[in-house]
PDB file of C-alpha atoms in Angstrom:
ATOM      1  CA  ILE A   1     -22.843  13.245  -1.057  1.00 49.00           C
ATOM      2  CA  GLY A   2     -21.818  14.405  -4.528  1.00 53.00           C
ATOM      3  CA  GLN A   3     -18.259  14.955  -3.373  1.00 53.00           C
ATOM      4  CA  LEU A   4     -18.272  11.447  -1.834  1.00 52.00           C
ATOM      5  CA  VAL A   5     -19.513   9.839  -5.041  1.00 54.00           C
ATOM      6  CA  GLN A   6     -16.931  11.616  -7.237  1.00 64.00           C
ATOM      7  CA  PHE A   7     -14.116  11.033  -4.752  1.00 66.00           C
ATOM      8  CA  ASP A   8     -11.963   7.985  -5.668  1.00 78.00           C
ATOM      9  CA  PRO A   9      -9.247   7.897  -2.961  1.00 81.00           C
ATOM     10  CA  LEU A  10      -7.227   4.983  -4.348  1.00 84.00           C
ATOM     11  CA  GLN A  11      -7.076   6.436  -7.812  1.00 84.00           C
ATOM     12  CA  LYS A  12      -6.058   9.802  -6.363  1.00 85.00           C
ATOM     13  CA  ILE A  13      -3.370   8.301  -4.168  1.00 86.00           C
ATOM     14  CA  SER A  14      -2.011   6.178  -7.033  1.00 86.00           C
ATOM     15  CA  SER A  15      -1.888   9.219  -9.333  1.00 87.00           C
ATOM     16  CA  LEU A  16      -0.025  11.314  -6.713  1.00 87.00           C
ATOM     17  CA  GLY A  17       2.398   8.470  -6.119  1.00 87.00           C
ATOM     18  CA  GLY A  18       3.072   8.068  -9.835  1.00 88.00           C
ATOM     19  CA  ASP A  19       3.676  11.808 -10.225  1.00 89.00           C
ATOM     20  CA  LEU A  20       6.071  11.771  -7.268  1.00 87.00           C
ATOM     21  CA  ILE A  21       7.967   8.812  -8.652  1.00 88.00           C
ATOM     22  CA  LEU A  22       8.296  10.479 -12.033  1.00 89.00           C
ATOM     23  CA  LYS A  23       9.606  13.688 -10.495  1.00 87.00           C
ATOM     24  CA  ILE A  24      12.087  11.915  -8.222  1.00 86.00           C
ATOM     25  CA  GLU A  25      13.474   9.716 -11.034  1.00 85.00           C
ATOM     26  CA  SER A  26      13.665  12.605 -13.479  1.00 87.00           C
ATOM     27  CA  PHE A  27      15.433  14.841 -10.974  1.00 85.00           C
ATOM     28  CA  THR A  28      17.837  12.032 -10.067  1.00 84.00           C
ATOM     29  CA  LEU A  29      18.650  11.314 -13.730  1.00 86.00           C
ATOM     30  CA  LEU A  30      19.123  15.021 -14.477  1.00 85.00           C
ATOM     31  CA  THR A  31      21.363  15.459 -11.475  1.00 83.00           C
ATOM     32  CA  MET A  32      23.495  12.488 -12.501  1.00 82.00           C
ATOM     33  CA  MET A  33      23.951  13.879 -16.020  1.00 84.00           C
ATOM     34  CA  ILE A  34      24.871  17.355 -14.702  1.00 81.00           C
ATOM     35  CA  THR A  35      27.227  15.820 -12.156  1.00 79.00           C
ATOM     36  CA  VAL A  36      29.082  13.835 -14.775  1.00 79.00           C
ATOM     37  CA  ILE A  37      29.402  16.887 -17.068  1.00 80.00           C
ATOM     38  CA  LEU A  38      30.628  19.149 -14.258  1.00 76.00           C
ATOM     39  CA  ALA A  39      33.047  16.507 -12.972  1.00 74.00           C
ATOM     40  CA  LEU A  40      34.518  15.984 -16.450  1.00 75.00           C
ATOM     41  CA  GLY A  41      34.814  19.754 -16.900  1.00 71.00           C
ATOM     42  CA  ALA A  42      36.468  20.255 -13.514  1.00 67.00           C
ATOM     43  CA  SER A  43      38.975  17.439 -14.090  1.00 69.00           C
ATOM     44  CA  ALA A  44      39.814  18.749 -17.596  1.00 65.00           C
ATOM     45  CA  ILE A  45      40.611  22.310 -16.537  1.00 61.00           C
ATOM     46  CA  PRO A  46      44.240  21.763 -15.431  1.00 57.00           C
ATOM     47  CA  SER A  47      45.068  19.790 -18.561  1.00 50.00           C
ATOM     48  CA  ILE A  48      43.884  22.437 -21.027  1.00 49.00           C
ATOM     49  CA  MET A  49      47.029  24.513 -21.047  1.00 49.00           C
ATOM     50  CA  VAL A  50      49.865  25.707 -18.894  1.00 52.00           C
ATOM     51  CA  LEU A  51      48.298  28.625 -16.993  1.00 53.00           C
ATOM     52  CA  PRO A  52      49.952  31.577 -15.274  1.00 57.00           C
ATOM     53  CA  VAL A  53      49.904  31.654 -11.508  1.00 52.00           C
ATOM     54  CA  GLY A  54      46.981  34.045 -11.101  1.00 55.00           C
ATOM     55  CA  VAL A  55      44.873  32.375 -13.756  1.00 56.00           C
ATOM     56  CA  GLY A  56      45.627  28.980 -12.218  1.00 55.00           C
ATOM     57  CA  VAL A  57      44.328  30.138  -8.821  1.00 63.00           C
ATOM     58  CA  ALA A  58      41.153  31.338 -10.509  1.00 65.00           C
ATOM     59  CA  PHE A  59      40.608  28.050 -12.176  1.00 65.00           C
ATOM     60  CA  GLU A  60      41.236  26.209  -8.912  1.00 69.00           C
ATOM     61  CA  ALA A  61      38.546  28.365  -7.349  1.00 71.00           C
ATOM     62  CA  ILE A  62      36.215  27.444 -10.200  1.00 73.00           C
ATOM     63  CA  GLN A  63      36.936  23.748  -9.549  1.00 71.00           C
ATOM     64  CA  VAL A  64      36.009  24.201  -5.829  1.00 74.00           C
ATOM     65  CA  ILE A  65      32.749  25.911  -6.844  1.00 78.00           C
ATOM     66  CA  ILE A  66      31.934  23.121  -9.274  1.00 75.00           C
ATOM     67  CA  TYR A  67      32.556  20.446  -6.581  1.00 76.00           C
ATOM     68  CA  CYS A  68      30.348  22.366  -4.098  1.00 81.00           C
ATOM     69  CA  ILE A  69      27.542  22.479  -6.716  1.00 80.00           C
ATOM     70  CA  ILE A  70      27.917  18.735  -7.231  1.00 78.00           C
ATOM     71  CA  PHE A  71      27.752  18.140  -3.488  1.00 81.00           C
ATOM     72  CA  ILE A  72      24.613  20.265  -3.102  1.00 83.00           C
ATOM     73  CA  MET A  73      22.873  18.550  -6.043  1.00 80.00           C
ATOM     74  CA  ASN A  74      23.701  15.095  -4.605  1.00 78.00           C
ATOM     75  CA  LEU A  75      22.355  16.320  -1.224  1.00 81.00           C
ATOM     76  CA  PHE A  76      19.041  17.223  -2.940  1.00 80.00           C
ATOM     77  CA  VAL A  77      18.960  13.727  -4.474  1.00 80.00           C
ATOM     78  CA  MET A  78      19.352  12.167  -1.062  1.00 82.00           C
ATOM     79  CA  VAL A  79      16.473  14.251   0.316  1.00 79.00           C
ATOM     80  CA  TYR A  80      14.263  13.310  -2.652  1.00 79.00           C
ATOM     81  CA  GLY A  81      15.251   9.702  -2.126  1.00 79.00           C
ATOM     82  CA  LEU A  82      13.672   9.723   1.329  1.00 81.00           C
ATOM     83  CA  PHE A  83      10.247  10.148  -0.310  1.00 84.00           C
ATOM     84  CA  TYR A  84      10.780   7.371  -2.860  1.00 86.00           C
ATOM     85  CA  PRO A  85       9.537   4.474  -0.624  1.00 87.00           C
ATOM     86  CA  VAL A  86       6.425   6.514   0.182  1.00 88.00           C
ATOM     87  CA  ALA A  87       5.841   7.151  -3.543  1.00 88.00           C
ATOM     88  CA  LEU A  88       6.130   3.420  -4.302  1.00 89.00           C
ATOM     89  CA  LEU A  89       3.728   2.656  -1.446  1.00 88.00           C
ATOM     90  CA  MET A  90       1.204   5.175  -2.868  1.00 87.00           C
ATOM     91  CA  ASN A  91       1.531   4.126  -6.499  1.00 89.00           C
ATOM     92  CA  VAL A  92       1.808   0.345  -6.188  1.00 88.00           C
ATOM     93  CA  TYR A  93       0.909  -1.146  -2.817  1.00 90.00           C
ATOM     94  CA  VAL A  94      -2.118   0.781  -1.562  1.00 90.00           C
ATOM     95  CA  PRO A  95      -4.138   0.518  -4.799  1.00 89.00           C
ATOM     96  CA  LEU A  96      -3.481  -3.221  -4.883  1.00 91.00           C
ATOM     97  CA  ILE A  97      -4.794  -3.874  -1.360  1.00 91.00           C
ATOM     98  CA  PRO A  98      -8.424  -4.631  -2.466  1.00 91.00           C
ATOM     99  CA  PHE A  99      -7.132  -6.880  -5.271  1.00 92.00           C
ATOM    100  CA  MET A 100      -4.861  -8.826  -2.930  1.00 91.00           C
ATOM    101  CA  ILE A 101      -7.488  -9.317  -0.187  1.00 91.00           C
ATOM    102  CA  TYR A 102     -10.180 -10.379  -2.717  1.00 91.00           C
ATOM    103  CA  THR A 103      -7.761 -12.639  -4.601  1.00 91.00           C
ATOM    104  CA  PHE A 104      -6.647 -14.372  -1.423  1.00 91.00           C
ATOM    105  CA  GLY A 105     -10.225 -14.880  -0.478  1.00 88.00           C
ATOM    106  CA  ALA A 106     -11.148 -16.316  -3.907  1.00 90.00           C
ATOM    107  CA  VAL A 107      -8.191 -18.694  -3.872  1.00 90.00           C
ATOM    108  CA  GLY A 108      -9.149 -19.805  -0.356  1.00 87.00           C
ATOM    109  CA  TRP A 109     -12.699 -20.472  -1.582  1.00 88.00           C
ATOM    110  CA  LEU A 110     -11.337 -22.641  -4.411  1.00 89.00           C
ATOM    111  CA  LEU A 111      -9.321 -24.621  -1.927  1.00 88.00           C
ATOM    112  CA  LEU A 112     -12.452 -25.061   0.175  1.00 84.00           C
ATOM    113  CA  CYS A 113     -14.199 -26.459  -2.911  1.00 86.00           C
ATOM    114  CA  VAL A 114     -11.529 -29.053  -3.228  1.00 87.00           C
ATOM    115  CA  GLU A 115     -11.940 -30.002   0.439  1.00 83.00           C
ATOM    116  CA  ALA A 116     -15.696 -30.205  -0.060  1.00 81.00           C
ATOM    117  CA  MET A 117     -15.334 -32.567  -2.976  1.00 84.00           C
ATOM    118  CA  ALA A 118     -13.089 -34.819  -0.868  1.00 83.00           C
ATOM    119  CA  ALA A 119     -15.458 -34.681   2.126  1.00 77.00           C
ATOM    120  CA  ALA A 120     -18.693 -35.071   0.115  1.00 76.00           C
ATOM    121  CA  PRO A 121     -18.826 -38.948   0.242  1.00 76.00           C
ATOM    122  CA  ILE A 122     -18.300 -38.868   4.025  1.00 74.00           C
ATOM    123  CA  ILE A 123     -21.091 -36.266   4.476  1.00 72.00           C
ATOM    124  CA  ALA A 124     -23.374 -38.432   2.277  1.00 72.00           C
ATOM    125  CA  ILE A 125     -22.724 -41.472   4.483  1.00 70.00           C
ATOM    126  CA  GLY A 126     -23.546 -39.384   7.537  1.00 67.00           C
ATOM    127  CA  LEU A 127     -26.834 -38.244   5.958  1.00 69.00           C
ATOM    128  CA  MET A 128     -27.767 -41.885   5.275  1.00 68.00           C
ATOM    129  CA  HIS A 129     -27.674 -42.599   9.020  1.00 64.00           C
ATOM    130  CA  PRO A 130     -31.137 -42.441  10.619  1.00 60.00           C
ATOM    131  CA  GLU A 131     -30.012 -40.020  13.292  1.00 60.00           C
ATOM    132  CA  GLY A 132     -27.890 -37.883  10.984  1.00 54.00           C
ATOM    133  CA  GLN A 133     -24.738 -38.737  12.929  1.00 57.00           C
ATOM    134  CA  SER A 134     -22.497 -41.635  13.598  1.00 57.00           C
ATOM    135  CA  ASP A 135     -20.085 -42.562  16.386  1.00 58.00           C
ATOM    136  CA  VAL A 136     -17.411 -43.186  13.771  1.00 56.00           C
ATOM    137  CA  LEU A 137     -18.100 -40.487  11.143  1.00 56.00           C
ATOM    138  CA  GLY A 138     -19.448 -37.796  13.477  1.00 58.00           C
ATOM    139  CA  LYS A 139     -22.278 -35.357  12.806  1.00 64.00           C
ATOM    140  CA  ALA A 140     -23.403 -34.557   9.235  1.00 64.00           C
ATOM    141  CA  GLU A 141     -24.829 -31.229  10.406  1.00 69.00           C
ATOM    142  CA  GLN A 142     -21.392 -29.650  10.587  1.00 72.00           C
ATOM    143  CA  GLY A 143     -20.670 -30.747   7.043  1.00 71.00           C
ATOM    144  CA  LEU A 144     -23.967 -29.224   5.818  1.00 74.00           C
ATOM    145  CA  MET A 145     -23.057 -25.944   7.496  1.00 77.00           C
ATOM    146  CA  MET A 146     -19.684 -25.956   5.724  1.00 77.00           C
ATOM    147  CA  LEU A 147     -21.411 -26.621   2.380  1.00 79.00           C
ATOM    148  CA  LEU A 148     -23.716 -23.699   3.075  1.00 80.00           C
ATOM    149  CA  ASN A 149     -20.603 -21.636   3.760  1.00 79.00           C
ATOM    150  CA  LEU A 150     -19.206 -22.821   0.464  1.00 82.00           C
ATOM    151  CA  MET A 151     -22.294 -21.704  -1.476  1.00 85.00           C
ATOM    152  CA  LEU A 152     -22.948 -18.351   0.159  1.00 85.00           C
ATOM    153  CA  ARG A 153     -19.371 -17.068   0.546  1.00 86.00           C
ATOM    154  CA  PRO A 154     -18.810 -15.792  -3.106  1.00 88.00           C
ATOM    155  CA  VAL A 155     -21.989 -13.636  -2.902  1.00 90.00           C
ATOM    156  CA  LEU A 156     -21.106 -12.322   0.545  1.00 89.00           C
ATOM    157  CA  MET A 157     -17.559 -11.592  -0.550  1.00 90.00           C
ATOM    158  CA  ILE A 158     -18.877  -9.411  -3.324  1.00 92.00           C
ATOM    159  CA  LEU A 159     -21.159  -7.635  -0.829  1.00 92.00           C
ATOM    160  CA  GLY A 160     -18.111  -7.147   1.372  1.00 91.00           C
ATOM    161  CA  LEU A 161     -16.160  -5.688  -1.534  1.00 91.00           C
ATOM    162  CA  VAL A 162     -18.905  -3.197  -2.357  1.00 91.00           C
ATOM    163  CA  ALA A 163     -19.197  -2.273   1.352  1.00 91.00           C
ATOM    164  CA  GLY A 164     -15.378  -1.826   1.504  1.00 91.00           C
ATOM    165  CA  ILE A 165     -15.406   0.514  -1.480  1.00 89.00           C
ATOM    166  CA  ILE A 166     -18.113   2.679   0.208  1.00 88.00           C
ATOM    167  CA  VAL A 167     -16.410   2.643   3.582  1.00 90.00           C
ATOM    168  CA  VAL A 168     -12.924   3.486   2.305  1.00 89.00           C
ATOM    169  CA  ARG A 169     -14.287   6.553   0.485  1.00 87.00           C
ATOM    170  CA  ILE A 170     -15.926   7.834   3.693  1.00 87.00           C
ATOM    171  CA  VAL A 171     -12.924   7.072   5.916  1.00 89.00           C
ATOM    172  CA  LEU A 172     -10.231   8.536   3.624  1.00 87.00           C
ATOM    173  CA  LEU A 173     -12.333  11.615   2.896  1.00 85.00           C
ATOM    174  CA  PHE A 174     -12.764  12.155   6.643  1.00 87.00           C
ATOM    175  CA  LEU A 175      -9.024  11.519   7.206  1.00 87.00           C
ATOM    176  CA  SER A 176      -7.975  14.006   4.559  1.00 83.00           C
ATOM    177  CA  TRP A 177     -10.416  16.633   5.803  1.00 84.00           C
ATOM    178  CA  THR A 178      -9.221  16.120   9.427  1.00 85.00           C
ATOM    179  CA  ILE A 179      -5.542  16.461   8.572  1.00 81.00           C
ATOM    180  CA  ALA A 180      -6.285  19.538   6.451  1.00 79.00           C
ATOM    181  CA  GLU A 181      -8.108  21.141   9.391  1.00 80.00           C
ATOM    182  CA  VAL A 182      -5.290  20.340  11.775  1.00 78.00           C
ATOM    183  CA  TYR A 183      -2.815  21.886   9.348  1.00 75.00           C
ATOM    184  CA  ASN A 184      -4.889  25.021   8.834  1.00 76.00           C
ATOM    185  CA  SER A 185      -5.269  25.492  12.608  1.00 74.00           C
ATOM    186  CA  GLY A 186      -1.505  25.676  12.998  1.00 70.00           C
ATOM    187  CA  LEU A 187      -1.219  22.709  15.294  1.00 67.00           C
ATOM    188  CA  MET A 188       0.940  20.795  12.794  1.00 66.00           C
ATOM    189  CA  SER A 189       4.112  22.383  11.449  1.00 64.00           C
ATOM    190  CA  VAL A 190       5.436  21.245   8.057  1.00 65.00           C
ATOM    191  CA  GLY A 191       7.779  24.115   7.390  1.00 67.00           C
ATOM    192  CA  THR A 192      10.881  21.915   7.517  1.00 73.00           C
ATOM    193  CA  ILE A 193      12.032  18.915   5.536  1.00 71.00           C
ATOM    194  CA  GLY A 194      11.709  16.759   8.614  1.00 74.00           C
ATOM    195  CA  GLY A 195       8.175  18.009   9.230  1.00 76.00           C
ATOM    196  CA  ILE A 196       7.100  17.298   5.634  1.00 78.00           C
ATOM    197  CA  PHE A 197       8.761  13.894   5.741  1.00 79.00           C
ATOM    198  CA  ALA A 198       7.093  12.926   9.067  1.00 81.00           C
ATOM    199  CA  THR A 199       3.675  14.195   7.937  1.00 81.00           C
ATOM    200  CA  ILE A 200       3.716  12.269   4.677  1.00 83.00           C
ATOM    201  CA  TYR A 201       4.881   9.039   6.358  1.00 85.00           C
ATOM    202  CA  LEU A 202       2.250   9.386   9.099  1.00 85.00           C
ATOM    203  CA  TYR A 203      -0.488  10.101   6.559  1.00 86.00           C
ATOM    204  CA  MET A 204       0.429   7.093   4.430  1.00 88.00           C
ATOM    205  CA  ALA A 205       0.628   4.854   7.466  1.00 90.00           C
ATOM    206  CA  LEU A 206      -2.905   5.897   8.439  1.00 91.00           C
ATOM    207  CA  VAL A 207      -4.128   5.472   4.805  1.00 91.00           C
ATOM    208  CA  THR A 208      -2.627   1.984   4.537  1.00 91.00           C
ATOM    209  CA  TYR A 209      -4.189   0.903   7.852  1.00 92.00           C
ATOM    210  CA  PHE A 210      -7.656   2.238   7.041  1.00 92.00           C
ATOM    211  CA  VAL A 211      -7.609   0.749   3.531  1.00 92.00           C
ATOM    212  CA  HIS A 212      -6.732  -2.618   5.027  1.00 92.00           C
ATOM    213  CA  LYS A 213      -9.476  -2.373   7.647  1.00 91.00           C
ATOM    214  CA  SER A 214     -12.077  -1.244   5.112  1.00 90.00           C
ATOM    215  CA  PHE A 215     -11.436  -4.020   2.622  1.00 92.00           C
ATOM    216  CA  GLU A 216     -11.197  -6.664   5.318  1.00 90.00           C
ATOM    217  CA  LEU A 217     -14.992  -6.544   5.028  1.00 90.00           C
ATOM    218  CA  ILE A 218     -14.482  -8.886   2.014  1.00 90.00           C
ATOM    219  CA  ASN A 219     -13.799 -11.666   4.526  1.00 87.00           C
ATOM    220  CA  GLU A 220     -15.443 -10.230   7.607  1.00 86.00           C
ATOM    221  CA  VAL A 221     -18.904 -10.015   6.049  1.00 86.00           C
ATOM    222  CA  PRO A 222     -19.051 -13.769   5.080  1.00 84.00           C
ATOM    223  CA  ASP A 223     -17.562 -14.811   8.430  1.00 81.00           C
ATOM    224  CA  LYS A 224     -19.918 -12.760  10.568  1.00 81.00           C
ATOM    225  CA  VAL A 225     -23.062 -13.430   8.555  1.00 80.00           C
ATOM    226  CA  LEU A 226     -22.481 -17.161   8.419  1.00 73.00           C
ATOM    227  CA  SER A 227     -21.686 -17.281  12.149  1.00 74.00           C
ATOM    228  CA  TRP A 228     -25.215 -16.058  12.803  1.00 74.00           C
ATOM    229  CA  ILE A 229     -26.577 -19.352  11.480  1.00 69.00           C
ATOM    230  CA  GLY A 230     -23.930 -21.427  13.145  1.00 66.00           C
ATOM    231  CA  ALA A 231     -21.727 -21.996  10.112  1.00 61.00           C
ATOM    232  CA  SER A 232     -17.959 -21.952  10.321  1.00 58.00           C
ATOM    233  CA  GLY A 233     -16.681 -18.419  10.781  1.00 52.00           C
ATOM    234  CA  SER A 234     -13.074 -19.064   9.799  1.00 53.00           C
ATOM    235  CA  SER A 235     -11.674 -16.977   6.957  1.00 49.00           C
ATOM    236  CA  VAL A 236     -10.773 -19.384   4.201  1.00 55.00           C
ATOM    237  CA  GLY A 237      -8.822 -16.752   2.375  1.00 48.00           C
ATOM    238  CA  LYS A 238      -6.457 -15.832   5.209  1.00 50.00           C
ATOM    239  CA  ALA A 239      -6.320 -12.458   3.552  1.00 46.00           C
ATOM    240  CA  SER A 240      -5.743 -10.484   6.732  1.00 50.00           C
ATOM    241  CA  GLU A 241      -2.731 -12.585   7.678  1.00 53.00           C
ATOM    242  CA  ALA A 242      -1.268 -12.587   4.132  1.00 49.00           C
ATOM    243  CA  THR A 243      -1.726  -8.878   3.501  1.00 49.00           C
ATOM    244  CA  GLY A 244      -0.461  -8.113   7.018  1.00 52.00           C
ATOM    245  CA  LYS A 245       2.789  -9.923   6.208  1.00 53.00           C
ATOM    246  CA  ALA A 246       2.998  -8.074   2.954  1.00 50.00           C
ATOM    247  CA  GLU A 247       2.482  -4.737   4.736  1.00 51.00           C
ATOM    248  CA  GLN A 248       5.178  -5.674   7.286  1.00 54.00           C
ATOM    249  CA  GLN A 249       7.592  -6.539   4.547  1.00 51.00           C
ATOM    250  CA  GLY A 250       6.813  -3.261   2.778  1.00 47.00           C
ATOM    251  CA  SER A 251       7.439  -1.301   5.948  1.00 48.00           C
ATOM    252  CA  GLU A 252      10.740  -3.108   6.486  1.00 51.00           C
ATOM    253  CA  GLY A 253      11.662  -2.371   2.899  1.00 46.00           C
ATOM    254  CA  GLY A 254      10.880   1.325   3.435  1.00 44.00           C
ATOM    255  CA  LYS A 255      13.009   1.400   6.576  1.00 47.00           C
ATOM    256  CA  THR A 256      15.874  -0.250   4.632  1.00 45.00           C
ATOM    257  CA  GLY A 257      15.492   2.326   1.900  1.00 44.00           C
ATOM    258  CA  GLN A 258      15.851   5.087   4.480  1.00 45.00           C
TER     259      GLN A 258
END
C-alpha cells in the first residue's frame, strides 16, 4: 500500500520521456556539430598543399575513414530518432490525458448550462400544467431530470477524477510489475534494437490505453450514477470521442515520424 501511495505513474512517465527527449536532442546536436567539423576537415585536406604520391594516398584513406565515421554517427541518429515519437508521447500526451478529459467534460457542462437557461421557461410552463405535461410542450419530468443532471454532474465528475487517479496507479503498477516479470522470466527478448523498439512501443500503447480507460471515469461515473435514477446518461463532455481522435492523430503522427 505504501508503494502504491508513493507511486505516481504519470509523473514518472513524464520524467522518463523528458530525459529521453533531452538525450536524443543533445546527441543529435552533438552529432551534427561533429559531422560538420569532420566534413570541413575532410574537404580541406587536398587543398592544404601539394602532397607526394604516398602521402596523398594516406590522406585519401583518412578521408574515407572520416566519411565512414560520419555515416555511422548519422546511423545512430536515425536509430535514436525512432524513439523520439515515443518520448514525446511520454512527456507531453500521456500526462495531459486527465486534463483533456476533465476539461472537455467541464466545457460540455458549461454548454449544458446554456441549454438549460434556454429551456428553463419551457420547463416552467410544463410545471404549471396540472398534469405536469402537455400535448404541445411534452413532459416536464424529463426537463427536471436534466436539471438534476446539471446540478449533480460537477460533483460526480470530481469523484470520477479521484477514482481515476486511484485506478491508474493500481493498473500501471500492475502493468509495470507484469512486464518486468515477463522480462525476468526470459519470455521476452530485448537484446536487439528491434526488440527494444517493439517493447517500448507496446508498453506505451498499453499505458496510453489504460490511462484513457482509467480517466474515462470522469464521465462514466456521472453517466452511470444518474442513469440509476432515470436521468440522461449521455456524456455532455464527449471526452472519450475527442481524446480518442487526439490519440488517433498522435498515433498517425508517430507512424509518419517513423
